[in-house]
Coordinates of C-alpha atoms in Angstrom, one line a residue:
M739 CA 21.6 41.3 84.5
K740 CA 18.4 40.2 83.0
S741 CA 15.7 40.0 85.5
E742 CA 13.5 36.8 86.1
C743 CA 10.7 38.0 84.2
Q744 CA 12.9 39.0 81.1
Q745 CA 14.5 35.5 81.0
T746 CA 11.2 33.8 81.3
K747 CA 9.9 35.9 78.4
M748 CA 12.7 34.8 76.1
L749 CA 12.2 31.2 76.9
H750 CA 8.6 31.6 76.0
D751 CA 9.7 33.6 72.8
K752 CA 12.1 30.6 71.9
R753 CA 9.4 27.9 72.3
G754 CA 7.2 29.9 70.1
S755 CA 9.4 30.2 67.5
L756 CA 10.4 26.7 67.7
L757 CA 6.7 25.5 67.6
L758 CA 6.1 27.8 64.7
E759 CA 9.0 26.4 62.7
V760 CA 7.8 22.7 63.5
V761 CA 4.1 23.8 61.9
I762 CA 5.8 25.4 59.1
S763 CA 7.8 22.4 58.3
I764 CA 4.8 20.1 58.8
G765 CA 2.8 22.5 56.4
L766 CA 5.6 22.6 53.9
A767 CA 5.9 18.8 54.0
A768 CA 2.2 18.1 53.5
I769 CA 2.2 20.6 50.6
F770 CA 5.3 18.5 49.2
F771 CA 3.9 15.2 49.7
S772 CA 0.5 16.4 48.3
A773 CA 2.2 17.8 45.3
S774 CA 4.3 14.6 44.8
A775 CA 1.2 12.5 45.2
G776 CA -0.5 14.8 42.6
L777 CA 2.3 14.4 39.9
L778 CA 2.4 10.6 40.9
I779 CA -1.3 10.5 39.8
I780 CA -0.8 12.6 36.7
Y781 CA 2.1 10.6 35.7
K782 CA 0.1 7.4 36.3
K783 CA -2.7 8.4 34.1
S784 CA -0.7 9.7 31.4
F785 CA 1.1 6.5 31.3
Q786 CA -2.1 4.6 31.2
N787 CA -3.3 6.7 28.3
T788 CA -0.2 6.2 26.4
F789 CA -0.4 2.3 27.1
T790 CA -4.0 2.5 25.9
N791 CA -3.4 4.3 22.8
Q792 CA -0.5 1.9 21.8
Q793 CA -2.9 -1.0 22.4
V794 CA -5.7 0.6 20.1
Y795 CA -3.5 1.6 17.2
S796 CA -2.0 -1.9 17.6
A797 CA -5.6 -3.4 17.2
A798 CA -6.5 -1.2 14.5
Q799 CA -3.7 -2.1 12.3
Q800 CA -3.9 -5.6 13.0
G801 CA -7.8 -5.3 11.9
V802 CA -6.6 -3.8 8.6
N803 CA -4.0 -6.4 8.1
A804 CA -6.5 -9.2 8.9
L805 CA -9.0 -7.7 6.2
L806 CA -6.3 -7.6 3.5
S807 CA -5.1 -10.9 4.1
I808 CA -8.6 -12.6 3.2
N809 CA -8.9 -13.1 -0.7
F810 CA -10.7 -10.5 -2.5
S811 CA -13.4 -13.4 -3.8
D812 CA -14.1 -14.2 -0.1
L813 CA -15.0 -10.5 0.8
T814 CA -18.6 -9.3 0.9
P815 CA -20.1 -5.8 2.1
I816 CA -20.8 -6.1 5.8
E817 CA -21.3 -3.7 8.9
N818 CA -20.3 -4.4 12.5
G819 CA -18.4 -7.7 11.8
V820 CA -16.1 -9.4 14.0
L821 CA -12.9 -10.9 12.9
Q822 CA -12.1 -14.6 14.1
Y823 CA -8.8 -16.4 13.3
N824 CA -8.9 -19.8 12.4
N825 CA -5.9 -21.7 13.8
D826 CA -6.4 -25.0 11.6
T827 CA -6.6 -22.8 8.2
K828 CA -4.3 -20.1 9.5
Q829 CA -6.6 -17.6 8.1
W830 CA -9.0 -14.8 9.4
N831 CA -12.6 -15.1 8.9
I832 CA -15.4 -12.4 9.2
L833 CA -18.5 -13.1 11.3
Y834 CA -21.6 -11.4 12.4
G835 CA -21.7 -10.9 16.1
D836 CA -21.1 -8.5 19.3
P837 CA -17.9 -6.3 19.3
E838 CA -14.7 -8.2 19.9
F839 CA -12.9 -7.3 23.3
I840 CA -9.5 -6.7 22.6
T841 CA -9.3 -5.7 26.3
P842 CA -11.9 -5.3 28.8
N843 CA -11.8 -1.5 27.9
I844 CA -11.2 -1.9 24.1
T845 CA -13.5 -3.4 21.5
R846 CA -13.1 -3.9 17.7
T847 CA -15.6 -4.1 14.9
V848 CA -14.9 -4.4 10.9
S849 CA -16.7 -3.3 8.2
I850 CA -16.7 -3.6 4.2
S851 CA -18.4 -1.2 2.1
E852 CA -18.8 -0.9 -1.7
V853 CA -16.9 1.5 -3.8
R854 CA -18.5 3.8 -6.7
R855 CA -16.9 5.2 -9.7
D856 CA -17.6 7.4 -12.3
N857 CA -17.1 7.0 -16.0
D858 CA -13.3 7.8 -15.8
C859 CA -12.9 5.1 -13.2
L860 CA -12.5 8.1 -10.4
I861 CA -13.8 7.2 -7.0
V862 CA -17.1 9.4 -6.1
T863 CA -19.1 9.5 -3.0
T864 CA -22.4 10.0 -5.0
G865 CA -23.6 8.9 -8.4
G866 CA -21.6 6.7 -10.5
E867 CA -21.5 2.8 -10.4
T868 CA -20.3 0.3 -8.1
D869 CA -17.0 -1.0 -8.8
I870 CA -17.1 -4.8 -8.7
D871 CA -13.3 -4.9 -8.3
S872 CA -12.8 -2.7 -5.2
L873 CA -14.1 -2.7 -1.6
Y874 CA -13.5 -0.3 1.4
L875 CA -12.0 -2.2 4.3
S876 CA -12.5 -0.5 7.9
T877 CA -11.8 -1.2 11.6
E878 CA -13.2 0.4 14.3
I879 CA -11.9 0.8 17.8
N880 CA -13.6 1.9 20.9
W881 CA -12.4 2.5 24.2
Q882 CA -12.5 5.0 27.4
N883 CA -9.7 7.1 28.6
T884 CA -8.5 7.5 32.0
K885 CA -11.5 10.2 32.2
T886 CA -14.0 7.6 31.2
E887 CA -14.6 9.4 27.9
P888 CA -15.7 7.4 25.0
K889 CA -13.1 7.5 22.2
T890 CA -13.3 5.8 18.5
L891 CA -10.7 5.4 16.1
T892 CA -11.2 4.3 12.5
S893 CA -8.9 2.9 10.0
S894 CA -9.6 2.0 6.5
T895 CA -7.9 1.2 3.5
L896 CA -9.1 0.2 -0.4
A897 CA -8.8 -3.4 -1.3
T898 CA -8.5 -4.1 -5.2
N899 CA -9.0 -7.3 -7.0
W900 CA -5.9 -7.4 -9.0
E901 CA -5.5 -10.9 -9.3
D902 CA -8.7 -11.3 -11.6
P903 CA -10.4 -8.1 -12.1
Q904 CA -14.0 -8.3 -13.5
G905 CA -14.9 -4.6 -14.6
N906 CA -13.7 -2.2 -16.9
C907 CA -11.4 -0.2 -14.6
F908 CA -9.0 -2.9 -13.7
A909 CA -8.6 -4.8 -16.7
P910 CA -5.1 -6.2 -17.5
A911 CA -3.0 -3.9 -19.7
S912 CA -2.6 -7.0 -22.0
S913 CA -6.3 -7.3 -22.8
N914 CA -6.5 -4.1 -24.7
I915 CA -3.1 -4.5 -26.6
S916 CA -3.0 -6.0 -30.4
L917 CA -0.2 -6.2 -32.7
N918 CA -0.2 -5.4 -36.4
V919 CA 2.4 -7.3 -38.2
S920 CA 0.6 -7.5 -41.5
L921 CA 3.1 -5.2 -43.1
A922 CA 6.2 -6.5 -41.1
N923 CA 9.2 -6.5 -43.2
W924 CA 13.1 -6.8 -43.1
G925 CA 14.9 -3.6 -43.7
G926 CA 18.5 -4.4 -44.9
A927 CA 17.7 -8.2 -44.1
K928 CA 18.6 -7.6 -40.2
Q929 CA 16.1 -4.8 -39.1
L930 CA 12.4 -5.9 -38.4
R931 CA 10.2 -2.7 -39.4
D932 CA 6.5 -1.7 -39.9
V933 CA 5.3 -3.6 -36.5
Y934 CA 2.4 -1.6 -34.8
I935 CA 1.6 -2.0 -31.1
I936 CA -2.1 -0.8 -30.7
N937 CA -3.3 0.3 -27.3
D938 CA -7.2 0.3 -27.6
S939 CA -7.8 1.4 -23.9
S940 CA -8.7 4.6 -22.5
F941 CA -5.8 4.5 -20.2
P942 CA -2.0 4.7 -21.1
V943 CA -0.1 1.4 -20.7
T944 CA 3.4 0.9 -19.7
L945 CA 5.9 -1.5 -21.4
T946 CA 8.3 -3.1 -18.9
K947 CA 10.1 -6.2 -20.5
M948 CA 9.8 -7.9 -24.0
T949 CA 10.8 -11.5 -25.2
L950 CA 11.4 -12.3 -28.8
T951 CA 11.6 -15.9 -30.2
W952 CA 12.9 -16.6 -33.9
D953 CA 14.4 -19.9 -35.5
N954 CA 17.8 -19.1 -36.7
A955 CA 21.1 -18.5 -35.2
S956 CA 20.9 -14.8 -35.3
Q957 CA 21.2 -12.6 -32.1
L958 CA 19.1 -9.7 -30.9
Q959 CA 21.1 -6.3 -31.0
Q960 CA 18.6 -3.2 -30.4
I961 CA 15.0 -2.5 -29.8
F962 CA 13.6 0.7 -30.7
G963 CA 9.8 1.9 -30.2
I964 CA 7.7 4.5 -28.8
G965 CA 10.0 7.0 -30.1
Q966 CA 13.1 6.1 -28.1
K967 CA 15.6 3.2 -27.8
L968 CA 14.3 0.7 -25.3
W969 CA 17.0 -1.7 -25.2
S970 CA 20.6 -2.2 -26.9
D971 CA 23.3 -4.6 -26.2
S972 CA 25.6 -1.9 -24.8
G973 CA 22.5 -0.1 -23.0
P974 CA 20.0 1.2 -22.2
G975 CA 18.1 -1.9 -20.5
T976 CA 19.6 -5.3 -19.5
P977 CA 21.0 -8.0 -20.0
A978 CA 24.1 -6.5 -21.7
G979 CA 25.2 -7.9 -24.9
T980 CA 23.7 -9.6 -28.0
Q981 CA 20.9 -11.9 -26.9
I982 CA 19.7 -15.4 -28.2
S983 CA 16.1 -16.2 -28.9
G984 CA 13.8 -16.5 -26.0
T985 CA 15.9 -14.1 -23.9
E986 CA 13.7 -12.0 -21.7
I987 CA 14.6 -8.1 -22.2
D988 CA 14.6 -5.7 -19.5
I989 CA 13.6 -2.6 -21.6
I990 CA 13.5 1.0 -20.2
D991 CA 9.8 1.6 -19.2
A992 CA 7.8 3.2 -21.8
A993 CA 4.4 4.4 -22.0
I994 CA 1.9 4.1 -24.9
P995 CA -0.7 6.7 -24.4
A996 CA -4.4 5.7 -24.4
N997 CA -6.1 5.0 -27.9
T998 CA -2.7 5.2 -29.8
I999 CA -1.1 3.1 -32.7
D1000 CA 2.7 3.0 -31.9
Y1001 CA 5.3 2.3 -34.5
T1002 CA 8.2 0.1 -33.1
H1003 CA 10.6 1.8 -35.6
K1004 CA 13.2 -1.0 -35.7
I1005 CA 14.4 -4.2 -33.8
Q1006 CA 17.6 -5.0 -35.0
F1007 CA 19.5 -8.4 -35.3
T1008 CA 23.2 -9.3 -35.9
S1009 CA 22.7 -11.4 -39.1
V1010 CA 20.4 -12.0 -42.0
M1011 CA 17.0 -12.6 -40.8
S1012 CA 15.1 -13.2 -44.1
G1013 CA 12.5 -15.9 -43.9
A1014 CA 12.8 -16.3 -40.1
T1015 CA 9.6 -16.7 -38.2
L1016 CA 9.1 -14.8 -35.0
T1017 CA 6.9 -14.1 -31.8
I1018 CA 6.8 -11.1 -29.6
S1019 CA 5.9 -11.1 -26.0
I1020 CA 5.5 -7.7 -24.2
E1021 CA 5.0 -7.4 -20.3
F1022 CA 3.1 -4.5 -18.9
S1023 CA 3.7 -2.8 -15.5
D1024 CA 0.5 -4.5 -14.1
G1025 CA 2.5 -7.8 -14.7
S1026 CA -0.1 -8.9 -17.7
V1027 CA 1.7 -10.2 -20.8
F1028 CA 0.8 -10.2 -24.5
T1029 CA 1.9 -12.7 -26.9
S1030 CA 1.7 -12.3 -30.6
E1031 CA 1.0 -15.1 -33.0
P1032 CA 4.1 -16.4 -34.9
F1033 CA 4.5 -14.5 -38.1
T1034 CA 7.1 -14.3 -40.7
P1035 CA 7.8 -10.7 -42.0
L1036 CA 8.0 -10.0 -45.7

């Protein structure tokens, strides 16, 4: 039998073990909750950064889209401008002023700056001349992340005066095109020959559509030019079948090189065209159109 002293010692050992287990459990729980709290804080900060970044990108994209929605003629160079939406006109305006607060933590400014190009109309950072038909549009977003570190995002794009270009770099393709029909004649009475398309520009131009008019009952059957068949009643191009006067013909796209005179080879009709008076309209890839004066081939 165990002595009373031994029993007392065993009781003390058990109590000590229980106390140690409790202390260890409390310690582990504290570590667990501390780690969980730390992870929660990290997750919260990460979520806040992600949400803020989404707001930043959205504000930047909205700024660029707003600038692009303004008519080119209403854009002038400006630094640190502010966007303002007019509910009456449903249009954006640019004002001078303090940065716009998208949120208490995010600000936005916009700027418009000149573009410079060399003699080949390539954009350059130094030298060259100011391109009156182009402008840089920029939106700058400033904010602080969860560490209160300052951050900046700049989004830029290039605006071009496609509607009414005033300089030489974006002149409509049709403005540099002429048609020489002085030797135009009828081959076999049905084929228009010796018509020349002249590209006087220093850039290639691309033909996309043609419309011919004439004053008899014959129908258009084929168009050859720029070294290839551009359209035929059986293809390529559309519409299919022979076509009456004034029909818009969607030819295969064909480019005339810079400073080139192109011989159209032939434009063929279904019946005799002798004595007919024609016009030729050509549409280019930029949407501009050249239309000849009426002419009567030999």
